[in-house]
PDB file of C-alpha atoms in Angstrom:
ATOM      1  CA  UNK A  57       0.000   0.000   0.000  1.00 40.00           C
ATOM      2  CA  UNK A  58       1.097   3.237  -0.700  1.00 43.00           C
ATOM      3  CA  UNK A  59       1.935   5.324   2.302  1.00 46.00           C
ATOM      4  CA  UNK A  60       0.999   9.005   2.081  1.00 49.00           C
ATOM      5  CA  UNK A  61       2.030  12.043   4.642  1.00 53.00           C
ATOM      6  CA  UNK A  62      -0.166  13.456   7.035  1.00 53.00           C
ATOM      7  CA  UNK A  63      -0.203  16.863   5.638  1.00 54.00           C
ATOM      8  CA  UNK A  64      -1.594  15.423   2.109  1.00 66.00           C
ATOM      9  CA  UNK A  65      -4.067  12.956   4.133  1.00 71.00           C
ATOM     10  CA  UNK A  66      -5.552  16.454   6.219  1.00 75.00           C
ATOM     11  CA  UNK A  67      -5.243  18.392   2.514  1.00 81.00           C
ATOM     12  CA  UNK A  68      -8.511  19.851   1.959  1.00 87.00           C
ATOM     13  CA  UNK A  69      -9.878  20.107  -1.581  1.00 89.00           C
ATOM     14  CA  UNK A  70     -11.231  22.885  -3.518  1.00 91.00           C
ATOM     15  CA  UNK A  71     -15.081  22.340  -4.466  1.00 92.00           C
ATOM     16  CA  UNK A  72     -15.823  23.179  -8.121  1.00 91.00           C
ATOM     17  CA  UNK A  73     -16.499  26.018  -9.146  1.00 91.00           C
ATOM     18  CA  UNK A  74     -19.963  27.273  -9.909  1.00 91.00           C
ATOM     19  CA  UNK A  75     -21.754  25.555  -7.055  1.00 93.00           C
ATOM     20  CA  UNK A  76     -23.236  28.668  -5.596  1.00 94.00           C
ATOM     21  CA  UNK A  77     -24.150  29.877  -9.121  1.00 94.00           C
ATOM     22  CA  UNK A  78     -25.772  26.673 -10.066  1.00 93.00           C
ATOM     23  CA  UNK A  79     -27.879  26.972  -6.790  1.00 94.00           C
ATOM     24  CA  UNK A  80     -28.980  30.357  -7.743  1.00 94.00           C
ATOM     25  CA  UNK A  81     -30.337  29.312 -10.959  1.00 93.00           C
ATOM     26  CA  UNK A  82     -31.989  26.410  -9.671  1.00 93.00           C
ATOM     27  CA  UNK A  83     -33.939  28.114  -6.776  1.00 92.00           C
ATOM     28  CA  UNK A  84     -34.816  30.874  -9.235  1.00 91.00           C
ATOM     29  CA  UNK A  85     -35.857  28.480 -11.980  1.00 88.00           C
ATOM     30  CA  UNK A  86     -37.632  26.851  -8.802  1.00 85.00           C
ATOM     31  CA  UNK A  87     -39.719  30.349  -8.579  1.00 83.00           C
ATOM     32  CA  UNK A  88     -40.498  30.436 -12.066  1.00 82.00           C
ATOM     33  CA  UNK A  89     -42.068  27.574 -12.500  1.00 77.00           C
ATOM     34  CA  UNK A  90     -44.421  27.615  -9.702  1.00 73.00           C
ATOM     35  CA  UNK A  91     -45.527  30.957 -10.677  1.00 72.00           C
ATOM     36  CA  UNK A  92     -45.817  30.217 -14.290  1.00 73.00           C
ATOM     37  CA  UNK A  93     -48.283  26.557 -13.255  1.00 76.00           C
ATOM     38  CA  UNK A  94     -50.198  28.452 -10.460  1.00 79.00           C
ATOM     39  CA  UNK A  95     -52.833  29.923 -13.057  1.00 80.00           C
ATOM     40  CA  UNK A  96     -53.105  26.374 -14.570  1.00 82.00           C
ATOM     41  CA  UNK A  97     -53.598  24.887 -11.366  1.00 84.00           C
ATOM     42  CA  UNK A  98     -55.998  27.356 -10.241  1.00 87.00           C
ATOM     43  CA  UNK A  99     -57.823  26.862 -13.932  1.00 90.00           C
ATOM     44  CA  UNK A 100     -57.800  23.248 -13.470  1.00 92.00           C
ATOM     45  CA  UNK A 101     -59.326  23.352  -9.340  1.00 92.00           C
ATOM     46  CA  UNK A 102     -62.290  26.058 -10.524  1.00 92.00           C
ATOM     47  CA  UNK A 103     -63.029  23.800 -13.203  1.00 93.00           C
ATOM     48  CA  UNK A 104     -63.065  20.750 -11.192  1.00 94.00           C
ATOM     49  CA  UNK A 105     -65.326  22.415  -8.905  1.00 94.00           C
ATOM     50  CA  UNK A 106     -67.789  24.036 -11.666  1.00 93.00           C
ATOM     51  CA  UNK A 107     -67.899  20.318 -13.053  1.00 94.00           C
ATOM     52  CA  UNK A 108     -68.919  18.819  -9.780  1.00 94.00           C
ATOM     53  CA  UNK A 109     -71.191  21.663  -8.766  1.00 92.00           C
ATOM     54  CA  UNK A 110     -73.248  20.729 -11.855  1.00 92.00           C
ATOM     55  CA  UNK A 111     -73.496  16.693 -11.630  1.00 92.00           C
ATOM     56  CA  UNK A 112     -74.337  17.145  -8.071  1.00 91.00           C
ATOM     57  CA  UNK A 113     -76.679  19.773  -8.955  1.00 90.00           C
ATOM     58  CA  UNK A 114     -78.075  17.379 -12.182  1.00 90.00           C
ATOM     59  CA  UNK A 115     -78.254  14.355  -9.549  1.00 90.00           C
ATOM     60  CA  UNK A 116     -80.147  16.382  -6.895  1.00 89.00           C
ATOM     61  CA  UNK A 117     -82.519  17.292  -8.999  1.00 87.00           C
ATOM     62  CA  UNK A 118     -82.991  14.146 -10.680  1.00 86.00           C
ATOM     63  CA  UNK A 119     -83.692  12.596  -7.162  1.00 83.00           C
ATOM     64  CA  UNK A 120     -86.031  14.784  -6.205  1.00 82.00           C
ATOM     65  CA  UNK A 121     -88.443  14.645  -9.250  1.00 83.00           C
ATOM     66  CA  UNK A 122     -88.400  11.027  -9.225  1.00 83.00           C
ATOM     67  CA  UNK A 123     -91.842   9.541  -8.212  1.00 82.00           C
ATOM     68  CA  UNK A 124     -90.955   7.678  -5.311  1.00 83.00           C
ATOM     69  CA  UNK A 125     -88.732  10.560  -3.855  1.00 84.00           C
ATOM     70  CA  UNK A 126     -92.263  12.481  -4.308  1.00 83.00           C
ATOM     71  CA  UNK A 127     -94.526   9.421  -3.062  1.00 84.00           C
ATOM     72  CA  UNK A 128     -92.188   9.002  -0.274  1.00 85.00           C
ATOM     73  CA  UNK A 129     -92.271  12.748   0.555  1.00 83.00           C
ATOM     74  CA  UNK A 130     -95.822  12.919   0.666  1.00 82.00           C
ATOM     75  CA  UNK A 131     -96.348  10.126   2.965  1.00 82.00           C
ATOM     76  CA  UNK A 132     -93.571  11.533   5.178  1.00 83.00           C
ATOM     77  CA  UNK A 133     -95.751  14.774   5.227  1.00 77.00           C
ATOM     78  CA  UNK A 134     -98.806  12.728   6.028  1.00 74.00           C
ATOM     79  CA  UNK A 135     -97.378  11.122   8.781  1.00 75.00           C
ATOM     80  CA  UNK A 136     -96.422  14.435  10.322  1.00 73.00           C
ATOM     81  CA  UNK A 137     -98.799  14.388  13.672  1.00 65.00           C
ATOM     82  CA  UNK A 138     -99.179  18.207  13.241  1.00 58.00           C
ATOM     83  CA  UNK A 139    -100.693  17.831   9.494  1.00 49.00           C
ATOM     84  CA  UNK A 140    -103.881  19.688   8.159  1.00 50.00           C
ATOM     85  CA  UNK A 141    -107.145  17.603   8.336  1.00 52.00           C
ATOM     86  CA  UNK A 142    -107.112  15.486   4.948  1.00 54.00           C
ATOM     87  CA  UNK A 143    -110.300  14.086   5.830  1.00 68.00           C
ATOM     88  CA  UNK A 144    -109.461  11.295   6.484  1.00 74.00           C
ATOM     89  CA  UNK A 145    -107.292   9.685   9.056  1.00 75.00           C
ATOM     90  CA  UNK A 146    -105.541   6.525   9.495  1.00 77.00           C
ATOM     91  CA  UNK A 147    -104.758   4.945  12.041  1.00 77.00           C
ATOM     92  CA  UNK A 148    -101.193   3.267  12.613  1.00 79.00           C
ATOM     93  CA  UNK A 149    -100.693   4.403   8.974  1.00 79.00           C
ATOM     94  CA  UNK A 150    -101.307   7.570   6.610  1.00 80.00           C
ATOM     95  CA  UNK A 151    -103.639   8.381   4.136  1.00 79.00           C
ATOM     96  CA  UNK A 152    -102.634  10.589   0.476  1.00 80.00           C
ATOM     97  CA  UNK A 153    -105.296  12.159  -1.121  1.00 80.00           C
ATOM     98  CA  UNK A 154    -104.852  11.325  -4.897  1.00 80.00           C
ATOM     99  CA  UNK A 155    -106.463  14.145  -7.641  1.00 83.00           C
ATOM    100  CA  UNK A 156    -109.730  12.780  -8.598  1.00 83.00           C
ATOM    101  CA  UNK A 157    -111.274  14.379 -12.324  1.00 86.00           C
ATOM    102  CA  UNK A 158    -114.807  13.659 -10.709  1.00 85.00           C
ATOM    103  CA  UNK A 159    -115.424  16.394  -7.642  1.00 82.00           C
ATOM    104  CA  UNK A 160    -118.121  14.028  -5.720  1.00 82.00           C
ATOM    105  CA  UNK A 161    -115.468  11.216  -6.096  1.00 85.00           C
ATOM    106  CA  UNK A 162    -112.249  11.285  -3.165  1.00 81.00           C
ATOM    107  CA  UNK A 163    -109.499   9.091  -3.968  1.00 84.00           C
ATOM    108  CA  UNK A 164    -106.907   8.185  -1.207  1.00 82.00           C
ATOM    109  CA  UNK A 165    -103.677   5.869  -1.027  1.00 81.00           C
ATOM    110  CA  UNK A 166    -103.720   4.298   2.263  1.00 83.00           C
ATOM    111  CA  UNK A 167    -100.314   2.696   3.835  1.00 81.00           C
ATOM    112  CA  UNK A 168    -100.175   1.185   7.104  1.00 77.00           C
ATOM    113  CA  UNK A 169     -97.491  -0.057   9.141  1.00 77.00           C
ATOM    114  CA  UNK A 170     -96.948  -3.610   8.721  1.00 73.00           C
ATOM    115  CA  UNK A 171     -99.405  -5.682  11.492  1.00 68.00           C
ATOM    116  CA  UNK A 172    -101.639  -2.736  12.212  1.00 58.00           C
ATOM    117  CA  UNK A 173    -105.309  -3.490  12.290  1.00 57.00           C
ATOM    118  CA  UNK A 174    -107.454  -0.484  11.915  1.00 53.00           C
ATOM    119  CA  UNK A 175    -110.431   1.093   9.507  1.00 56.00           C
ATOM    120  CA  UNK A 176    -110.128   4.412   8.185  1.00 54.00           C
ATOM    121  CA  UNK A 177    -111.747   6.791   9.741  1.00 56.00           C
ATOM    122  CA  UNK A 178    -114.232   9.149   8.149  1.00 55.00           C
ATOM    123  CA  UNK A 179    -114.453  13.020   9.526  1.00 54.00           C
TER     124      UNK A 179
ATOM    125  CA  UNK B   1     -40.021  29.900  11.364  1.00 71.00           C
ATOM    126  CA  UNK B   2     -39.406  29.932   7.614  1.00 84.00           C
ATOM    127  CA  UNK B   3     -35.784  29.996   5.426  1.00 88.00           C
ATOM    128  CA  UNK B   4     -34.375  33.021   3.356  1.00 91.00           C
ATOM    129  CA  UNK B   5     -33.097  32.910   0.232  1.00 91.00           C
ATOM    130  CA  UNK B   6     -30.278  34.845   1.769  1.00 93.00           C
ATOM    131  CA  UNK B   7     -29.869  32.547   4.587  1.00 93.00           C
ATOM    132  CA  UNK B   8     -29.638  29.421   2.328  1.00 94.00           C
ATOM    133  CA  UNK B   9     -27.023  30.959   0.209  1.00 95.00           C
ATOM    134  CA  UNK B  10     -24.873  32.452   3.052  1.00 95.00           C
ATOM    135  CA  UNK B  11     -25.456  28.514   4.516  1.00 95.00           C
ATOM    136  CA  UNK B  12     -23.770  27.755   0.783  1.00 96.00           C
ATOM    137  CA  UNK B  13     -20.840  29.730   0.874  1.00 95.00           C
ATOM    138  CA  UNK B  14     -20.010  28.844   4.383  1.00 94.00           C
ATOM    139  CA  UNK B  15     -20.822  24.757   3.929  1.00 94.00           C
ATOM    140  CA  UNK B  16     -19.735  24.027   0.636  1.00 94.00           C
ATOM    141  CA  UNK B  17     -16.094  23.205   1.594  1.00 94.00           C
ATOM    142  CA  UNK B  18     -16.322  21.282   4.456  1.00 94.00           C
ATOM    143  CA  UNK B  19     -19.347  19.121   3.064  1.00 94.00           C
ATOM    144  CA  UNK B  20     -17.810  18.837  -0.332  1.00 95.00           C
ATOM    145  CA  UNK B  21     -14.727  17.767   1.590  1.00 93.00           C
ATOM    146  CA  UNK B  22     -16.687  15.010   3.463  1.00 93.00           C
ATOM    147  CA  UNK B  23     -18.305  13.569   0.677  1.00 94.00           C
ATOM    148  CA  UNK B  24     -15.445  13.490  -1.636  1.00 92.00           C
ATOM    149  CA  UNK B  25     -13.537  11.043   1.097  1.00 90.00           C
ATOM    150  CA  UNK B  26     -17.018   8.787   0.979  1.00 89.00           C
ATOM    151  CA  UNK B  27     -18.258   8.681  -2.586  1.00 90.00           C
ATOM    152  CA  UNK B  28     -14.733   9.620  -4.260  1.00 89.00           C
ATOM    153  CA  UNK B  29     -16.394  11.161  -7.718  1.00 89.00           C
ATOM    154  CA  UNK B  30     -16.049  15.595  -7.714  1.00 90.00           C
ATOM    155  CA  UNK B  31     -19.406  15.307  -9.969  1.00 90.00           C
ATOM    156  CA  UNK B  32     -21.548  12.927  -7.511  1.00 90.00           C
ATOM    157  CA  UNK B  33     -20.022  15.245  -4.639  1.00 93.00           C
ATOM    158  CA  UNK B  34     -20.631  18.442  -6.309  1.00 93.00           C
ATOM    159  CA  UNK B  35     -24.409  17.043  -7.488  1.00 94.00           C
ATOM    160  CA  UNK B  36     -25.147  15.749  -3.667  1.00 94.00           C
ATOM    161  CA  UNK B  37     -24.472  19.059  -2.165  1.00 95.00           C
ATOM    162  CA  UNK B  38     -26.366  21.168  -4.970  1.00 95.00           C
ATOM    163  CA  UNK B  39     -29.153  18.375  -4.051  1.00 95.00           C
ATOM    164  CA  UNK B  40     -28.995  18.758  -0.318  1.00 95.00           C
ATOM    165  CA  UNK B  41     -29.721  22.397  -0.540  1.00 96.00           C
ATOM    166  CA  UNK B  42     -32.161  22.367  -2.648  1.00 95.00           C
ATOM    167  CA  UNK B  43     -34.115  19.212  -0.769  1.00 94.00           C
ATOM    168  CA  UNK B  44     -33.904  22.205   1.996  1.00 95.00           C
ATOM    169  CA  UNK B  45     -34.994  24.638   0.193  1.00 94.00           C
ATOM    170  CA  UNK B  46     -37.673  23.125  -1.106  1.00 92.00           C
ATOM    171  CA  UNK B  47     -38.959  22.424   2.937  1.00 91.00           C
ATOM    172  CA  UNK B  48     -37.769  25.922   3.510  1.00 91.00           C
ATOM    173  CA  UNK B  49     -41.107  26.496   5.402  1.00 90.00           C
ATOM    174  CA  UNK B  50     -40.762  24.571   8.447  1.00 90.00           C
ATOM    175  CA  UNK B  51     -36.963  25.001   8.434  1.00 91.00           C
ATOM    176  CA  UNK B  52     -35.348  26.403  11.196  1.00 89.00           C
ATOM    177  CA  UNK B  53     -32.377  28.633  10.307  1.00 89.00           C
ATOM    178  CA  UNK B  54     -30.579  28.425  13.465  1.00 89.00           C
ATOM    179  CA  UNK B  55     -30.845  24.787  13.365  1.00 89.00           C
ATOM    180  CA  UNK B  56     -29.928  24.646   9.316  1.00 93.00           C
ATOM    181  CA  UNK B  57     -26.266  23.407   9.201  1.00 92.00           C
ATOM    182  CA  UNK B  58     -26.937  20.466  11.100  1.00 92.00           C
ATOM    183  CA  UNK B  59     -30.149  19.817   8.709  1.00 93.00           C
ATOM    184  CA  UNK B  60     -27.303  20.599   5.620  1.00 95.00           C
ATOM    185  CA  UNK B  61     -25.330  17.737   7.340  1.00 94.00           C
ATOM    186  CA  UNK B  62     -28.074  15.329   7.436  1.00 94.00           C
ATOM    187  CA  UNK B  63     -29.633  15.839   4.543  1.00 94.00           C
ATOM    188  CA  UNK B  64     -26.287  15.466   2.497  1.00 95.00           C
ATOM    189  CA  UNK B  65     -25.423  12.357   4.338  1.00 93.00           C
ATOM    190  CA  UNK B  66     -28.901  10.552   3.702  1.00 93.00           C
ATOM    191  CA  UNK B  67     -28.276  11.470  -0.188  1.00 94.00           C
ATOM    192  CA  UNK B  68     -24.631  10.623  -0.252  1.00 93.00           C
ATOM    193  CA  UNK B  69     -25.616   7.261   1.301  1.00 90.00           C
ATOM    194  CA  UNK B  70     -29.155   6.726  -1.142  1.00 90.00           C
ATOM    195  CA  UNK B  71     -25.897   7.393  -3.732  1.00 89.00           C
ATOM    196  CA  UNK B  72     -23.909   4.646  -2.572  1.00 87.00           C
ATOM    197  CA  UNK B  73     -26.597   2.110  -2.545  1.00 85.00           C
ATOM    198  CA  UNK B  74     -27.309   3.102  -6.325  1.00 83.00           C
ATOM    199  CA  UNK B  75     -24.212   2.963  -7.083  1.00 83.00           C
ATOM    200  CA  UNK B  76     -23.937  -0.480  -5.256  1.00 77.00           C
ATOM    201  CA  UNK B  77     -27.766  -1.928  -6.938  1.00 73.00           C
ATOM    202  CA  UNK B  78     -25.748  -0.648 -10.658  1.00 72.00           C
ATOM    203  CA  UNK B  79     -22.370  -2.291  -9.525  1.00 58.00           C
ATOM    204  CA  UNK B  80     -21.034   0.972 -10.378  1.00 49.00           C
ATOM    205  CA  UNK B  81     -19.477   0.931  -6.695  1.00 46.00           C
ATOM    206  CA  UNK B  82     -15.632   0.602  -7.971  1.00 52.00           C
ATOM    207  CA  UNK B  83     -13.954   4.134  -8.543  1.00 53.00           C
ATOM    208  CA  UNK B  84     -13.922   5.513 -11.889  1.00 52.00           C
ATOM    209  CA  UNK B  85     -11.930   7.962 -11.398  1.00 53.00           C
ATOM    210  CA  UNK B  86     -12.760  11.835 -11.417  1.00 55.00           C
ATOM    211  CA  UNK B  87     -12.320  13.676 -14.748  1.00 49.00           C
ATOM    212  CA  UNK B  88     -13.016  17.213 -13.445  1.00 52.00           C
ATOM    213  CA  UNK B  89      -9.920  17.088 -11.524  1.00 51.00           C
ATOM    214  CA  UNK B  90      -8.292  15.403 -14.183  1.00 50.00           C
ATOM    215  CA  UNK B  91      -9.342  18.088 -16.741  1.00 53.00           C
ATOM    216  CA  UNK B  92      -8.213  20.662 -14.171  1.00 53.00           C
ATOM    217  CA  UNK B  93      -5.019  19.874 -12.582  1.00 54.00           C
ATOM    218  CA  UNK B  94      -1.931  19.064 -14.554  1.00 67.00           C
ATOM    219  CA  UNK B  95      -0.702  14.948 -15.465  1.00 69.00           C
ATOM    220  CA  UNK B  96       1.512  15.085 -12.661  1.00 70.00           C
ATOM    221  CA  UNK B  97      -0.792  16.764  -9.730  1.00 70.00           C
ATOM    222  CA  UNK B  98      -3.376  14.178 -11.072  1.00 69.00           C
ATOM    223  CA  UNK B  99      -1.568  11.218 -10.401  1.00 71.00           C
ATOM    224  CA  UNK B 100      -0.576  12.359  -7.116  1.00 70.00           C
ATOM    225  CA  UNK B 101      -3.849  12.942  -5.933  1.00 69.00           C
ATOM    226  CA  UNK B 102      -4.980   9.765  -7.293  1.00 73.00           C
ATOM    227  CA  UNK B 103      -2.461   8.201  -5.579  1.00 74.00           C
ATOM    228  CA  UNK B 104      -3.475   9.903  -2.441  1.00 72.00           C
ATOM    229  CA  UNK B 105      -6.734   9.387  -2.751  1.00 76.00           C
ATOM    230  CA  UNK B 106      -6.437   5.859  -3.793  1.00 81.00           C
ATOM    231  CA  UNK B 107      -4.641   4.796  -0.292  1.00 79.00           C
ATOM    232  CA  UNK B 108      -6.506   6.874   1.644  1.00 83.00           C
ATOM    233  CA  UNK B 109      -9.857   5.109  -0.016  1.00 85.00           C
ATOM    234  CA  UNK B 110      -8.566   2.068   0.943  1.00 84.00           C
ATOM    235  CA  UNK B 111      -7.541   2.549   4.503  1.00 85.00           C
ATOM    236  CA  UNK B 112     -11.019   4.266   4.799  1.00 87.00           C
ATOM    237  CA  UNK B 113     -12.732   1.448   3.432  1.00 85.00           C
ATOM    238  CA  UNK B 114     -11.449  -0.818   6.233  1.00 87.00           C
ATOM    239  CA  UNK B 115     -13.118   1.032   9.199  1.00 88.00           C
ATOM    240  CA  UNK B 116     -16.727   0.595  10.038  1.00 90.00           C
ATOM    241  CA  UNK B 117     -19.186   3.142   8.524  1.00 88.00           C
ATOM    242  CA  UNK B 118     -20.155   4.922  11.585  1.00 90.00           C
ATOM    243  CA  UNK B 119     -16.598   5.199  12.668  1.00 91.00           C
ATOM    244  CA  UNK B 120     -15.689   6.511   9.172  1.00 91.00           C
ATOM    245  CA  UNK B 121     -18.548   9.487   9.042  1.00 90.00           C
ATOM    246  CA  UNK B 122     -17.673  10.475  12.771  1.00 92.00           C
ATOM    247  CA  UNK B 123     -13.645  10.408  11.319  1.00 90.00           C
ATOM    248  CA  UNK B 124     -15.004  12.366   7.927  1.00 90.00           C
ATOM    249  CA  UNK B 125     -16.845  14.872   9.672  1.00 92.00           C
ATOM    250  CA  UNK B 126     -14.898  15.495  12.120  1.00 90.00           C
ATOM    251  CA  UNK B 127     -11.444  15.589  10.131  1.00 87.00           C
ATOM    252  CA  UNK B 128     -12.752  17.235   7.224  1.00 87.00           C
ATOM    253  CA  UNK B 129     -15.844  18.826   7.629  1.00 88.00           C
ATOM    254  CA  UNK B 130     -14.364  20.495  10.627  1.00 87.00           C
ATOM    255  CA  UNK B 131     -17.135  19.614  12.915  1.00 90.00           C
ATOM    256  CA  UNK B 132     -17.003  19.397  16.906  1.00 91.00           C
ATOM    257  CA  UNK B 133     -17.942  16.099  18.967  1.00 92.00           C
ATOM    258  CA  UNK B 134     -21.391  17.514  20.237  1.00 92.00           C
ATOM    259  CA  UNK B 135     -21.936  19.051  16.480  1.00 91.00           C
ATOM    260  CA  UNK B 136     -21.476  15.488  15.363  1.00 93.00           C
ATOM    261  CA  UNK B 137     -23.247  14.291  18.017  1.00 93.00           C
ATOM    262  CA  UNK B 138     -26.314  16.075  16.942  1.00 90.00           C
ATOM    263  CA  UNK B 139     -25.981  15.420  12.833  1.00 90.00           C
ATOM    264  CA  UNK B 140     -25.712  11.576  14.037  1.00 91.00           C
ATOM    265  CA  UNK B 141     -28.069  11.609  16.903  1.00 91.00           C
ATOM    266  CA  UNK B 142     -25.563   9.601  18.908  1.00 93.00           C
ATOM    267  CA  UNK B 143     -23.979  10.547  22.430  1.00 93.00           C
ATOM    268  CA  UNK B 144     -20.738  12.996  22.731  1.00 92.00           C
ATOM    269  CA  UNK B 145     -19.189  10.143  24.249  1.00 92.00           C
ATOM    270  CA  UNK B 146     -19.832   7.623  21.671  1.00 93.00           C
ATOM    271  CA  UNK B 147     -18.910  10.396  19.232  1.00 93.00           C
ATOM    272  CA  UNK B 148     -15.350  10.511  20.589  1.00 92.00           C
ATOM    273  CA  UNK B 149     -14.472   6.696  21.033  1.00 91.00           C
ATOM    274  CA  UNK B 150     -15.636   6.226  17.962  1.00 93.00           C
ATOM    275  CA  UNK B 151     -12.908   9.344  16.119  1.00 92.00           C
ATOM    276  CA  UNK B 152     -10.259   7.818  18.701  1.00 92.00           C
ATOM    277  CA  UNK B 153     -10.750   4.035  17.125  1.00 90.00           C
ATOM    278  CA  UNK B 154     -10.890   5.545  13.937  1.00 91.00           C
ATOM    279  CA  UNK B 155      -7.912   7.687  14.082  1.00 88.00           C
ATOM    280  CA  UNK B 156      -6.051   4.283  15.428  1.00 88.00           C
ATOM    281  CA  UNK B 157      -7.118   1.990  12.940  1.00 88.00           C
ATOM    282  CA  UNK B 158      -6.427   4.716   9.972  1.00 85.00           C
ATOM    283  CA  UNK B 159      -3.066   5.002  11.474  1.00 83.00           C
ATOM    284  CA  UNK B 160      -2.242   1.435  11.723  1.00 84.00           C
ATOM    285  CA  UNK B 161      -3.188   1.107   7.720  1.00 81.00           C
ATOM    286  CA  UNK B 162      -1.328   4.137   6.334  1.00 78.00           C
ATOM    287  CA  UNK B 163       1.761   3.272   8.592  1.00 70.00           C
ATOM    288  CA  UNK B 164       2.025   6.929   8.859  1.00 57.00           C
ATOM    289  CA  UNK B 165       1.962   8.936  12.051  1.00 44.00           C
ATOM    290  CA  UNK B 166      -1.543  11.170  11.409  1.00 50.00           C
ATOM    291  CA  UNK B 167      -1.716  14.214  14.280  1.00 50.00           C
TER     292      UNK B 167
END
């Protein structure tokens, strides 16, 4: 093995030159390029969010004008113990007044909860 | 709590010799060293939001030790580990200087490659990166003491392999 003197083996090197420079460049290059993809970005995130603002919207509104979103609304607000005399009442169950084209004719969908025994009851 | 463009580069100037100095005696390529501390700084400076300038030149050491080591293994998973030699110096320096410092660094490589790896970062940063025990202490996250049995073994076993009486 080669031996080599303690001065040389302590000897401290010169880095290349250009280091600093080349750090400069890089952080400002660094700058540059997030400002130049921040308007993209923000682009891309409001579209995004106009894009889901409308299927949600579309799906919401499709739910609610389906028929059993309505059926199951108006039972809901039959069932409310507070509701407006319908003429008639049901016990254990609710009663929805369906449009009749006849005026002396009242049509009503009754639902009761499952095992409940009762007539309807005529006001 | 948030790093200046000034601080980093002031960290630059006053870093880049010691740290290049430390990394040429592990990874032996003036490129790879060069590239690893240009790296480091910029890892930094890209987390320059949470970092702490008081506390930066121990993060520097850290951060350029974790990269000069991911280096190594790539270098290892490649089989690129055996030297090949360092052109910029080679480009730089005349024939003669050249082979000397080959030379040097070819039997100082191999009497460095003998001791353990912790004992050779303590000896590296301490010898050439100009650190203190408790600074090392801190890049390492090992005790002063260990810190300082581990330079004195190092020293010893260096010694014993150059044959050369190192102060």
């Amino acid at each position: 093995m080669n031996k080599i003197h303690s001065a040389d083996w302590h000897e401290m090197l010169d880095p290349p030159v250009g280091g600093l420079a080349r750090l400069i460049d890089a952080v400002e290059i660094a700058h540059a390029s997030r400002s130049r993809w921040r308007p993209a970005v923000a682009l891309v995130g409001a579209s995004a969010a106009i894009v889901f603002c409308a299927v949600f919207g579309f799906a919401w509104q499709v739910h609610h004008n389906s028929p059993e979103y309505r059926f199951r609304h108006a039972l809901e607000a039959a069932l409310r113990p507070a509701a407006p005399a319908q003429g008639i009442q049901v016990e254990n169950g609710a009663a929805l007044e369906i449009s009749s084209t006849d005026p002396n004719v009242r049509i009503y969908w009754i639902a009761q909860l499952p095992g409940a025994a009762s007539k309807p009851r005529e006001y | 709590m948030s790093l200046s463009e000034g601080a980093l580069y002031a960290c630059y100037r006053r870093m880049e010799k010691p740290l290049y100095n430390v990394l040429y005696r592990w990874l032996w390529q003036a490129q790879d060293c060069q590239d690893t501390v240009h790296d480091a700084f910029m890892r930094i400076w890209e987390k320059r939001a949470s970092v702490d300038e008081t506390k930066l030149d121990n993060l520097v050491w850290m951060t350029a030790l974790n990269l000069a080591r991911n280096r190594l293994r790539w270098r290892a998973l490649w089989r690129f580990a055996e030297p090949v030699g360092d052109a910029t110096a080679t480009a730089e320096d005349d024939l003669l200087e050249a082979a000397s410092r080959r030379q040097q660094d070819a039997s100082l490589r191999a009497a460095l490659v003998t001791l353990p790896s912790a004992m050779r970062q303590v000896l590296l940063l301490s010898e050439f990166g100009g650190l203190g025990i408790a600074e090392i202490a801190q890049v390492l996250g090992i005790p002063p003491g260990t810190v300082g049995s581990r330079k004195h073994q190092a020293l010893a076993r260096l010694r014993a392999q150059l044959k050369e009486e190192i102060p």
